[in-house]
CSV table of C-alpha atoms in Angstrom, one decimal:
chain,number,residue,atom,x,y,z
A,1,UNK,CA,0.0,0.0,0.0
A,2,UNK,CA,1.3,3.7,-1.1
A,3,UNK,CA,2.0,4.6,2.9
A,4,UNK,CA,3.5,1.8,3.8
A,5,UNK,CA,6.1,2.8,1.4
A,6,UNK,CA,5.9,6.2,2.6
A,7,UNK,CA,6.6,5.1,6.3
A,8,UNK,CA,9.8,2.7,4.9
A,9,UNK,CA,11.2,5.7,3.4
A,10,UNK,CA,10.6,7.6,6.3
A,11,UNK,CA,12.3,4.8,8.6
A,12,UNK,CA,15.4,4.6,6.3
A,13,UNK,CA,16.0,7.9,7.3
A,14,UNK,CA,15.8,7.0,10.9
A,15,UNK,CA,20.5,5.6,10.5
A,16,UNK,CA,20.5,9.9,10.9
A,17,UNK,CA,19.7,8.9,14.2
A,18,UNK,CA,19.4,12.7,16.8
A,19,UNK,CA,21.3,15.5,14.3
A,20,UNK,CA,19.8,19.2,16.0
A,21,UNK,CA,19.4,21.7,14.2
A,22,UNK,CA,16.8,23.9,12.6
A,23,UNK,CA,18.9,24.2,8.9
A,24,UNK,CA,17.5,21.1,7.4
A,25,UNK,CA,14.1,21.7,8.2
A,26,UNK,CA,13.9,25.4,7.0
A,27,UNK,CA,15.6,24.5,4.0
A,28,UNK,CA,13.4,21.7,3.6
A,29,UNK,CA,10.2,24.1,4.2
A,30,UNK,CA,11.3,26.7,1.9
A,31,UNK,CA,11.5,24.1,-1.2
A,32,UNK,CA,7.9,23.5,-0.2
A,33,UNK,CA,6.9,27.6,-0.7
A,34,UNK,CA,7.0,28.1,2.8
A,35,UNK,CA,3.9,26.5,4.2
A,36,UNK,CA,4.3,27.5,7.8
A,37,UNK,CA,4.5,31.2,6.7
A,38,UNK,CA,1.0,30.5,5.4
A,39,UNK,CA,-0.9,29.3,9.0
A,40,UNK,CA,-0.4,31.0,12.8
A,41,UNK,CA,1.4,28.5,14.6
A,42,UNK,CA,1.8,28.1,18.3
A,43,UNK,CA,4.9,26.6,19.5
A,44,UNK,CA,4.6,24.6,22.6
A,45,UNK,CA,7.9,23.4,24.9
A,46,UNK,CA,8.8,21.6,28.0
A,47,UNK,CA,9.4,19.4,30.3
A,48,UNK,CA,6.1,17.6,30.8
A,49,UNK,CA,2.5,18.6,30.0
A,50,UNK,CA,3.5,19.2,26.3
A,51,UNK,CA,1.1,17.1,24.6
A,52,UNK,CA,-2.0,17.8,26.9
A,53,UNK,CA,-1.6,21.3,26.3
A,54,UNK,CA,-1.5,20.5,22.6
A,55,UNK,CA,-4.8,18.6,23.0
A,56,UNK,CA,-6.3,21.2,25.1
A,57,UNK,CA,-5.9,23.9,22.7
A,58,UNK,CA,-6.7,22.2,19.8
A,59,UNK,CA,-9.7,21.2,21.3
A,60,UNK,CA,-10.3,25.0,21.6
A,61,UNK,CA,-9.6,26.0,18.6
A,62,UNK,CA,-11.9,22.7,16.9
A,63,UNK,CA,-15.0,24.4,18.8
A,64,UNK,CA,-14.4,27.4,17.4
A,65,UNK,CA,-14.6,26.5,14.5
A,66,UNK,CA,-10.9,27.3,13.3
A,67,UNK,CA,-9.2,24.8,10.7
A,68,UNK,CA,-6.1,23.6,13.1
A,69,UNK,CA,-3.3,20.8,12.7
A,70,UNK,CA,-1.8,19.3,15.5
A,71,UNK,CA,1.5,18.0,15.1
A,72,UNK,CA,2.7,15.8,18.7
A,73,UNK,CA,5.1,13.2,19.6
A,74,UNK,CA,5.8,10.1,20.6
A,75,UNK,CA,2.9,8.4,19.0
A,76,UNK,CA,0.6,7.4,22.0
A,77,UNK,CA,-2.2,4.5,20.2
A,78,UNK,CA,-1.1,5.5,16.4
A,79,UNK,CA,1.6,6.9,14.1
A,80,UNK,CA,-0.9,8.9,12.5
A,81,UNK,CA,-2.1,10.0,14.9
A,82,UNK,CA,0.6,12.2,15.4
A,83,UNK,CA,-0.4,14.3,12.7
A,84,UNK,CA,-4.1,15.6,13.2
A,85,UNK,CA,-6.7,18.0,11.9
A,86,UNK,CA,-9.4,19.6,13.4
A,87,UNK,CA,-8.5,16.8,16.3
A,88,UNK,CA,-8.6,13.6,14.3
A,89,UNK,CA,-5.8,11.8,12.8
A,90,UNK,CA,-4.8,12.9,9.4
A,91,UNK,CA,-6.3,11.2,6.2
A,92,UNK,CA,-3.6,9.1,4.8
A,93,UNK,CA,-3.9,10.1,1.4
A,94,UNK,CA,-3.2,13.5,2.6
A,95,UNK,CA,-0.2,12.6,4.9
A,96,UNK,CA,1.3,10.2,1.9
A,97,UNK,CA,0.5,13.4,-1.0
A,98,UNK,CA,2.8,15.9,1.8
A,99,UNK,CA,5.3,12.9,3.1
A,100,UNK,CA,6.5,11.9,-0.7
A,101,UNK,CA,6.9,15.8,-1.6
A,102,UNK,CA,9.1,16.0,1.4
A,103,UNK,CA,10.9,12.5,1.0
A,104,UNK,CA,12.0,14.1,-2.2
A,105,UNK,CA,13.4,17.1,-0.9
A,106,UNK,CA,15.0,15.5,2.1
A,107,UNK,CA,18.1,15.1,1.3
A,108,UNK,CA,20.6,14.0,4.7
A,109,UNK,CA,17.8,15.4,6.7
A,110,UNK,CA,16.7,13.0,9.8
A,111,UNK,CA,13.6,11.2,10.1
A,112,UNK,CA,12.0,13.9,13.0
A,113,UNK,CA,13.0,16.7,10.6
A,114,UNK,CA,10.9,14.8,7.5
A,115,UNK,CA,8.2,14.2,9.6
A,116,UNK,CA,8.0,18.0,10.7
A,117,UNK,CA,8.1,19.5,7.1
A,118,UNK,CA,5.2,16.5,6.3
A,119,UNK,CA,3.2,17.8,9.1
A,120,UNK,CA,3.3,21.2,8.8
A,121,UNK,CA,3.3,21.0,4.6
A,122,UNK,CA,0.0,18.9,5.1
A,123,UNK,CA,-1.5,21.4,7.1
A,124,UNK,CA,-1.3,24.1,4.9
A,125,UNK,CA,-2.7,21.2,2.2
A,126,UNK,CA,-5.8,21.0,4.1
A,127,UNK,CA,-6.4,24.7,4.2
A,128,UNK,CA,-5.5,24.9,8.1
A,129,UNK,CA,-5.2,28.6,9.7
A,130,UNK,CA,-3.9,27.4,12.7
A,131,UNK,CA,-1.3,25.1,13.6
A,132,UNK,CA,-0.6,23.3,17.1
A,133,UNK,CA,3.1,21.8,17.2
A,134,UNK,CA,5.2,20.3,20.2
A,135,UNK,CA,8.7,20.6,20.5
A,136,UNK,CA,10.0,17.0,20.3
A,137,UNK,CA,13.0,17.7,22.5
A,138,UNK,CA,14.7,21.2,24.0
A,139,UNK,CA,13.5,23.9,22.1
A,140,UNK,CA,16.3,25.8,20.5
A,141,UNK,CA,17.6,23.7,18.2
A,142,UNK,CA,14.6,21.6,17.6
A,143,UNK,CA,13.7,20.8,14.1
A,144,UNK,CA,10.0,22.6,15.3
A,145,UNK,CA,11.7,25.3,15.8
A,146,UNK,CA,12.5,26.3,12.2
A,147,UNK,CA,9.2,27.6,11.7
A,148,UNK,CA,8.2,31.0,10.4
A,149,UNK,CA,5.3,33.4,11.7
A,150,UNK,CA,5.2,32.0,15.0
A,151,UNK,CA,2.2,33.4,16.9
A,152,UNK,CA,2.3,31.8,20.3
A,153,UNK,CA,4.9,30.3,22.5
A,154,UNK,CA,4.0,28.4,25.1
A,155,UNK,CA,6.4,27.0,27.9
A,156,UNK,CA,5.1,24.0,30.1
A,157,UNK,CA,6.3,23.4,33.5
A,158,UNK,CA,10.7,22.3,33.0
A,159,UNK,CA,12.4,20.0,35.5
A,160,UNK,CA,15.8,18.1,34.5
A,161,UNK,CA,15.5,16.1,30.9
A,162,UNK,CA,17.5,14.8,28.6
A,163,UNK,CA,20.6,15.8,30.4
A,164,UNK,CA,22.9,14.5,28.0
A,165,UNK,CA,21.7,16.6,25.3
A,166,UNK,CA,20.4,19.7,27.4
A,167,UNK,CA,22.5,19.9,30.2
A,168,UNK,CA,22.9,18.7,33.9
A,169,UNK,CA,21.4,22.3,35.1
A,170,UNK,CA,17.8,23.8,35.2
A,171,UNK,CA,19.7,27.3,33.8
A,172,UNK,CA,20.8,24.9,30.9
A,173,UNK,CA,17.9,23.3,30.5
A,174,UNK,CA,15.5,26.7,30.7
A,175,UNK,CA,17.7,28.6,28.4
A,176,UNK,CA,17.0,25.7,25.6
A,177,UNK,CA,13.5,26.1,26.1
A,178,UNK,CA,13.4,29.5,25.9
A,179,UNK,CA,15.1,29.1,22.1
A,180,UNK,CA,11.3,28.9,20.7
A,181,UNK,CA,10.7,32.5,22.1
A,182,UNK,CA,11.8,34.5,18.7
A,183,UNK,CA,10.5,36.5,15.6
A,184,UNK,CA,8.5,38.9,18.2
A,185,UNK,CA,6.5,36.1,19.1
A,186,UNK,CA,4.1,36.5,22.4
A,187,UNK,CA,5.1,34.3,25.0
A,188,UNK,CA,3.3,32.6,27.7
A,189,UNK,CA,4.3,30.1,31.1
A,190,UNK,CA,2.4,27.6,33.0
A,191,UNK,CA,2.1,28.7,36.2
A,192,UNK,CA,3.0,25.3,37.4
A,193,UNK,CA,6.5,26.2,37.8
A,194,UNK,CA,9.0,27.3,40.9
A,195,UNK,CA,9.3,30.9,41.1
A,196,UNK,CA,12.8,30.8,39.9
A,197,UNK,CA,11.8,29.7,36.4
A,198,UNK,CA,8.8,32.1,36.6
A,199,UNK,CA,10.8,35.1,36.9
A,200,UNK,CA,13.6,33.4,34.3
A,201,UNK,CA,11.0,33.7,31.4
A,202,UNK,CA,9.2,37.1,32.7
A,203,UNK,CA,12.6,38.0,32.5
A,204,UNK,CA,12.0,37.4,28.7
A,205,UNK,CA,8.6,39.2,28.5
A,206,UNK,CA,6.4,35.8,29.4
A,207,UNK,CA,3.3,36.1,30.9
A,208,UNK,CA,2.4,33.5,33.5
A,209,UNK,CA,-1.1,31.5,32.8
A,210,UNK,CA,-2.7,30.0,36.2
A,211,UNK,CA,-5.2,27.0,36.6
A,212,UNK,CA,-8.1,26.2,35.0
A,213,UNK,CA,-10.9,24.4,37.2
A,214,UNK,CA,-13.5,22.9,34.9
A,215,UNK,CA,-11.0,20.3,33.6
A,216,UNK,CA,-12.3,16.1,33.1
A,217,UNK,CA,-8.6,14.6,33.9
A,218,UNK,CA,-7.1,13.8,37.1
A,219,UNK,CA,-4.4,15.8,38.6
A,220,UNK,CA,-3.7,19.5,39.7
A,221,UNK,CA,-0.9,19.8,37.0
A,222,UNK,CA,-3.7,19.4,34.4
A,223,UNK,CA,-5.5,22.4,35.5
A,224,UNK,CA,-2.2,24.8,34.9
A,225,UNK,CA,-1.7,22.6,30.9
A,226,UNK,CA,-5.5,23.7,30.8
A,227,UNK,CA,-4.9,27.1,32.1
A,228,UNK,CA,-1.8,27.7,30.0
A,229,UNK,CA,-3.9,26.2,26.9
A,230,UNK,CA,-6.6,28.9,27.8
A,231,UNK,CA,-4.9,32.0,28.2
A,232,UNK,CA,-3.2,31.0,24.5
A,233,UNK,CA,-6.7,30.7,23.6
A,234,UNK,CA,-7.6,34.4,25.0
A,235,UNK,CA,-4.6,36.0,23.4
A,236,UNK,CA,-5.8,34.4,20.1
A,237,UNK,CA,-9.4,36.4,20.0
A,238,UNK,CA,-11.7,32.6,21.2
A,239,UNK,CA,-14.7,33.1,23.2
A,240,UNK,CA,-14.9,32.0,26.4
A,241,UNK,CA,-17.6,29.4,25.4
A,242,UNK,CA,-15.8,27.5,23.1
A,243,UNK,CA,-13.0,27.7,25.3
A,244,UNK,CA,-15.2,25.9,28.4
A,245,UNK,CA,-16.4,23.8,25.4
A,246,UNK,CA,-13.1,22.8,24.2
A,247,UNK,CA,-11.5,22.0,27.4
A,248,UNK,CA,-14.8,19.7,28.6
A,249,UNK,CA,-14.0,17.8,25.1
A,250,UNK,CA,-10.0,17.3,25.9
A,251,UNK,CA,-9.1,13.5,26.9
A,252,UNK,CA,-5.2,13.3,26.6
A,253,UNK,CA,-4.3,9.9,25.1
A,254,UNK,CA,-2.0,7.6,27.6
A,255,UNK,CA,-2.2,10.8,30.5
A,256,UNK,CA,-3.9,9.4,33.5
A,257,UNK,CA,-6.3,7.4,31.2
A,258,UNK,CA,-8.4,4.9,33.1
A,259,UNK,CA,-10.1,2.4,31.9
A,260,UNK,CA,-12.4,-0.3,33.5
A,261,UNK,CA,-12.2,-3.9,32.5
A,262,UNK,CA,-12.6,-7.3,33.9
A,263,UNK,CA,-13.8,-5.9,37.2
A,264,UNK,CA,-10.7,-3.9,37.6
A,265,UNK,CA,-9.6,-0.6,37.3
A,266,UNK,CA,-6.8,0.1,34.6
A,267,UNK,CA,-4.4,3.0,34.2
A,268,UNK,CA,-2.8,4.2,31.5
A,269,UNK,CA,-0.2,7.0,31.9
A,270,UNK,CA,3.1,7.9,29.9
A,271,UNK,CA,4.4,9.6,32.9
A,272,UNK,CA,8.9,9.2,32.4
A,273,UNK,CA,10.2,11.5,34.7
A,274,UNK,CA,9.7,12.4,38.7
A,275,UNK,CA,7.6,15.3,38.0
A,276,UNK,CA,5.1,13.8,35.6
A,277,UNK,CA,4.7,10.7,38.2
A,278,UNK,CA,2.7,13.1,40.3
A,279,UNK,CA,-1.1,13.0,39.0
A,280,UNK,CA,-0.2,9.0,38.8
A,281,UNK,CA,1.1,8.7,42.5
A,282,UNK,CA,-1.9,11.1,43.6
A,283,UNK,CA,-4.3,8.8,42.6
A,284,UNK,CA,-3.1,6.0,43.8
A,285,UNK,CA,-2.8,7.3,47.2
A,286,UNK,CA,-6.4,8.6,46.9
A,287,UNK,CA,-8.3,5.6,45.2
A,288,UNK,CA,-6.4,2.7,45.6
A,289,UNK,CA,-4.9,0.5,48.0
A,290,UNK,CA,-1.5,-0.5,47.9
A,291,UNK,CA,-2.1,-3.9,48.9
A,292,UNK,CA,-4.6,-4.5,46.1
A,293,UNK,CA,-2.4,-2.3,43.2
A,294,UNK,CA,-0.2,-4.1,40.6
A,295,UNK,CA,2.3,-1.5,38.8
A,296,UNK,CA,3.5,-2.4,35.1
A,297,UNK,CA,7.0,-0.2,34.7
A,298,UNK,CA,9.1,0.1,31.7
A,299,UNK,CA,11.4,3.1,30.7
A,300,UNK,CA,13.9,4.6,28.3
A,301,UNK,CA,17.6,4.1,29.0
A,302,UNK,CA,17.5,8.0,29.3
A,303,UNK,CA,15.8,8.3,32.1
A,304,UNK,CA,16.3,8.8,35.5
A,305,UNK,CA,14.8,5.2,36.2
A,306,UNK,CA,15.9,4.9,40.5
A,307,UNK,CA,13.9,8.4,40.9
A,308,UNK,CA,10.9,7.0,38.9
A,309,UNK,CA,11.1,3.8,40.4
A,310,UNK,CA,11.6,5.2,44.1
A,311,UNK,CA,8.3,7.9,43.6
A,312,UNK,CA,5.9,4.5,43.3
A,313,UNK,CA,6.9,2.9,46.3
A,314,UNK,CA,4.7,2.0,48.7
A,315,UNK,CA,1.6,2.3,46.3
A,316,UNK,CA,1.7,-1.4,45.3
A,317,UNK,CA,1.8,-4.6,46.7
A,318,UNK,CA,3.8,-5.5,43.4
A,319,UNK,CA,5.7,-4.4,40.6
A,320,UNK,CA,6.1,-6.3,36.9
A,321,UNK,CA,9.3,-4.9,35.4
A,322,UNK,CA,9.2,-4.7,30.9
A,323,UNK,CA,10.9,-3.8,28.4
A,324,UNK,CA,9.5,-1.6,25.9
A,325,UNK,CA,9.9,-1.8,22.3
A,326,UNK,CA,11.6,1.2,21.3
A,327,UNK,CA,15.6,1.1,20.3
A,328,UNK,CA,16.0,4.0,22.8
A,329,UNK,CA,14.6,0.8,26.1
A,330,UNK,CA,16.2,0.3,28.8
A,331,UNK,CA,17.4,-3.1,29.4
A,332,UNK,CA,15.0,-5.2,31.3
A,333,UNK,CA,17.6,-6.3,33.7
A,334,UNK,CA,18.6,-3.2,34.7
A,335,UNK,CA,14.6,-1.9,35.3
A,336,UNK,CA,13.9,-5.2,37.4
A,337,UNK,CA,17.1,-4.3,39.7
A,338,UNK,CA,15.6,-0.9,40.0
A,339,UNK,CA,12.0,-2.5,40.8
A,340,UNK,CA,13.6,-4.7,43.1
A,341,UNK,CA,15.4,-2.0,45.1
A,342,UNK,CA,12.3,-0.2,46.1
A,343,UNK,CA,9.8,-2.9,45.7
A,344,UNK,CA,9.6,-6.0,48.4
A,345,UNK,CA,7.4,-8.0,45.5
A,346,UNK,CA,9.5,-7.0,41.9
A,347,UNK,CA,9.3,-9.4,39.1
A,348,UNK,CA,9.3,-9.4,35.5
A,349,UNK,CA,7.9,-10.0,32.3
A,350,UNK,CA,8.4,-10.9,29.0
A,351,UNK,CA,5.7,-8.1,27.0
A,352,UNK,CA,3.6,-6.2,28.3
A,353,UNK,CA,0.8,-8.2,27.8
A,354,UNK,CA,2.7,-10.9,29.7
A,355,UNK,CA,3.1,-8.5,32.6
A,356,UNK,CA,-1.3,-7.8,32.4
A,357,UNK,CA,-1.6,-11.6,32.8
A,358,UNK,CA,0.6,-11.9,36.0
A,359,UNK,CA,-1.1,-8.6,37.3
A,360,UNK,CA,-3.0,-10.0,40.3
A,361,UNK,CA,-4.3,-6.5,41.5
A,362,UNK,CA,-7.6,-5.0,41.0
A,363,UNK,CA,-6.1,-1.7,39.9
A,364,UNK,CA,-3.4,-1.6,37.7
A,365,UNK,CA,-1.2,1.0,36.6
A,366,UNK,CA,0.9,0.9,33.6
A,367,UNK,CA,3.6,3.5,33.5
A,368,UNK,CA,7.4,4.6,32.8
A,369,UNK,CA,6.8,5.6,29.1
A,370,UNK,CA,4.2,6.1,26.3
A,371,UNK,CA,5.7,3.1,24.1
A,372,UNK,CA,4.4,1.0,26.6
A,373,UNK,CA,0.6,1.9,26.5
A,374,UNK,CA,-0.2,0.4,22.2
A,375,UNK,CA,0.3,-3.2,24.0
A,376,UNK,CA,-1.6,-2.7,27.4
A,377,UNK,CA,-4.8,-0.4,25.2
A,378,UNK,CA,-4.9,-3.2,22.6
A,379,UNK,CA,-4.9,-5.9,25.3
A,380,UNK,CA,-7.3,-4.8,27.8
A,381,UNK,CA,-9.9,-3.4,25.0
A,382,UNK,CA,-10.0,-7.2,23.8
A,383,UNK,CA,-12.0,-7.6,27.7
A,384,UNK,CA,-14.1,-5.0,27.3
């Protein structure tokens, strides 16, 4: 089929492996007539919260009736659905029509950077004014951030990531964030951030965006991703209605998503880093017992797996150690030593779906990273 030889191509370009830089993209954008001069785009970077903010605002936008792609990664359930319009995932005629004019073009460009200039090339396509697009790691020298006639930059809350890459400080890691704050763009801040990193990016001109009440997910940092997602929303002219209306319509993929099955309760929840294990270890303090919880962990070998690990213990009477399928996964040895240090009851599994089976809890949390949620989704929907 034509995009399964789209998504080859796009794979072989993958041996480019992480190469920053904005030059490839732009270069890549301009052979296309610049299609992200053509749309108001709103920039959104860091540390977690990213993608719900993304989903929050497009929401917004969707209920008032503005034409919007949505450009997010990792993929959560779908590949495509990485690359939405008006909040569902892009028709694959489309995406293989803007993928193969960019394949042509790409040149020694990496596979992130082809699938940005498909994205925002297949907005522009479908006749989009506005267009929603994540950072997929930093800020300043993200392949996102080649874009022109940038409207909006929004900066989530920032704790340590990717420290290899973006330095061992907060001051490193802010300053690469604040990279997407250019071309007189207006920028705005979650309030759910210390004060230090407030007053970094007032320094900068940013205005700080508070909570939002009326939101449907669990977890106070959801109602500053809302809150920064509505103040965007202000600054861009949207009435308040579709705003409330938007924001009742957001369900984030793989954030705190529960579902019920089998006469137990199942949660889904990308959280990869200390901070985003918050809304996750919240609820299980709240709803669940420990000694009838089963956590499912897997992580990246990027991450900072003994924190992780160490903010879930004592929520479960057991933890099932897996590897995810990703070339970036940690080895599963080293997660089950982790597990075991913190966890009296560790074991581990072979899949994910291996890892459901032992499960012996009546609420279940899977967690560590979003390549692990495809598996456990497909799996429990098969009991529903």
């Amino acid at each position: 089929m034509r995009y399964e030889k789209v998504l080859a191509a796009l794979e072989n370009l993958s041996f480019r492996g992480m190469d920053f830089g904005v030059e490839r993209t732009r270069a890549m954008l301009d052979a296309l007539g610049k299609p992200d001069g053509r749309m108001r785009i709103i920039h959104v970077a860091g540390t977690n919260g990213k993608g719900s903010v993304a989903e929050y605002l497009t929401q917004i936008l969707v209920a008032a009736g503005k034409r919007t792609g949505t450009f997010t990664s990792p993929e959560v359930y779908d590949y495509f659905g990485q690359f939405r319009i008006d909040g569902k995932k892009i028709n694959l005629n489309l995406f293989c029509d803007a993928a193969e004019a960019v394949l042509k073009i790409a040149g020694d460009a990496t596979r992130f950077e082809a699938e940005t200039a498909t994205a925002l090339y297949a907005f522009y396509l479908a006749g989009c004014e506005y267009a929603v697009v994540e950072c997929g790691l930093g800020g300043t020298y993200d392949a996102t951030n080649a874009v022109l006639r940038k409207k909006l930059a929004l900066i989530t809350s920032i704790s340590l990531e990717h420290t290899s890459v973006l330095g061992k400080t907060l001051d490193s890691i802010r300053a690469h964030k604040a990279g997407i704050i250019k071309d007189g763009c207006e920028a705005l801040i979650s309030g759910c951030n210390t004060r230090e990193t407030i007053e970094y990016f007032e320094n900068l001109g940013a205005t700080v965006a508070g909570k939002c009440e009326f939101v449907p997910v669990f977890g106070e940092e959801q109602t500053y991703n809302a809150g920064l997602a509505a103040e965007a929303a202000k600054r861009l002219g949207i009435e308040e209605t579709a705003i409330y209306e938007g924001i009742k319509n957001t369900k984030p993929d793989g954030r705190m998503e529960t579902v019920e099955a089998d006469g137990k309760t199942y949660i889904l929840d990308g959280a990869h880093n200390p901070q985003s294990f918050n809304p996750l270890v919240n609820y299980l303090s709240e709803y669940a017992k420990a000694e009838e919880t089963s956590i499912i962990f897997g992580c990246l070998s990027d991450k900072d797996i003994n924190a992780n690990v160490r903010s879930l213990a004592g929520l479960a009477k057991e933890i099932i150690a897996v590897e995810c399928e990703s070339p970036r996964a940690m080895k599963l040895g080293n997660i089950f030593k982790a597990c075991k240090t913190y966890f009296g009851n560790a074991s581990a599994a072979a899949s994910v779906s291996n890892a459901l089976e032992k499960a012996s809890g009546k609420t279940v949390a899977v967690c560590g990273s979003f390549t692990l949620l495809k598996e456990a989704k497909n799996w429990i929907e098969k009991r529903l």
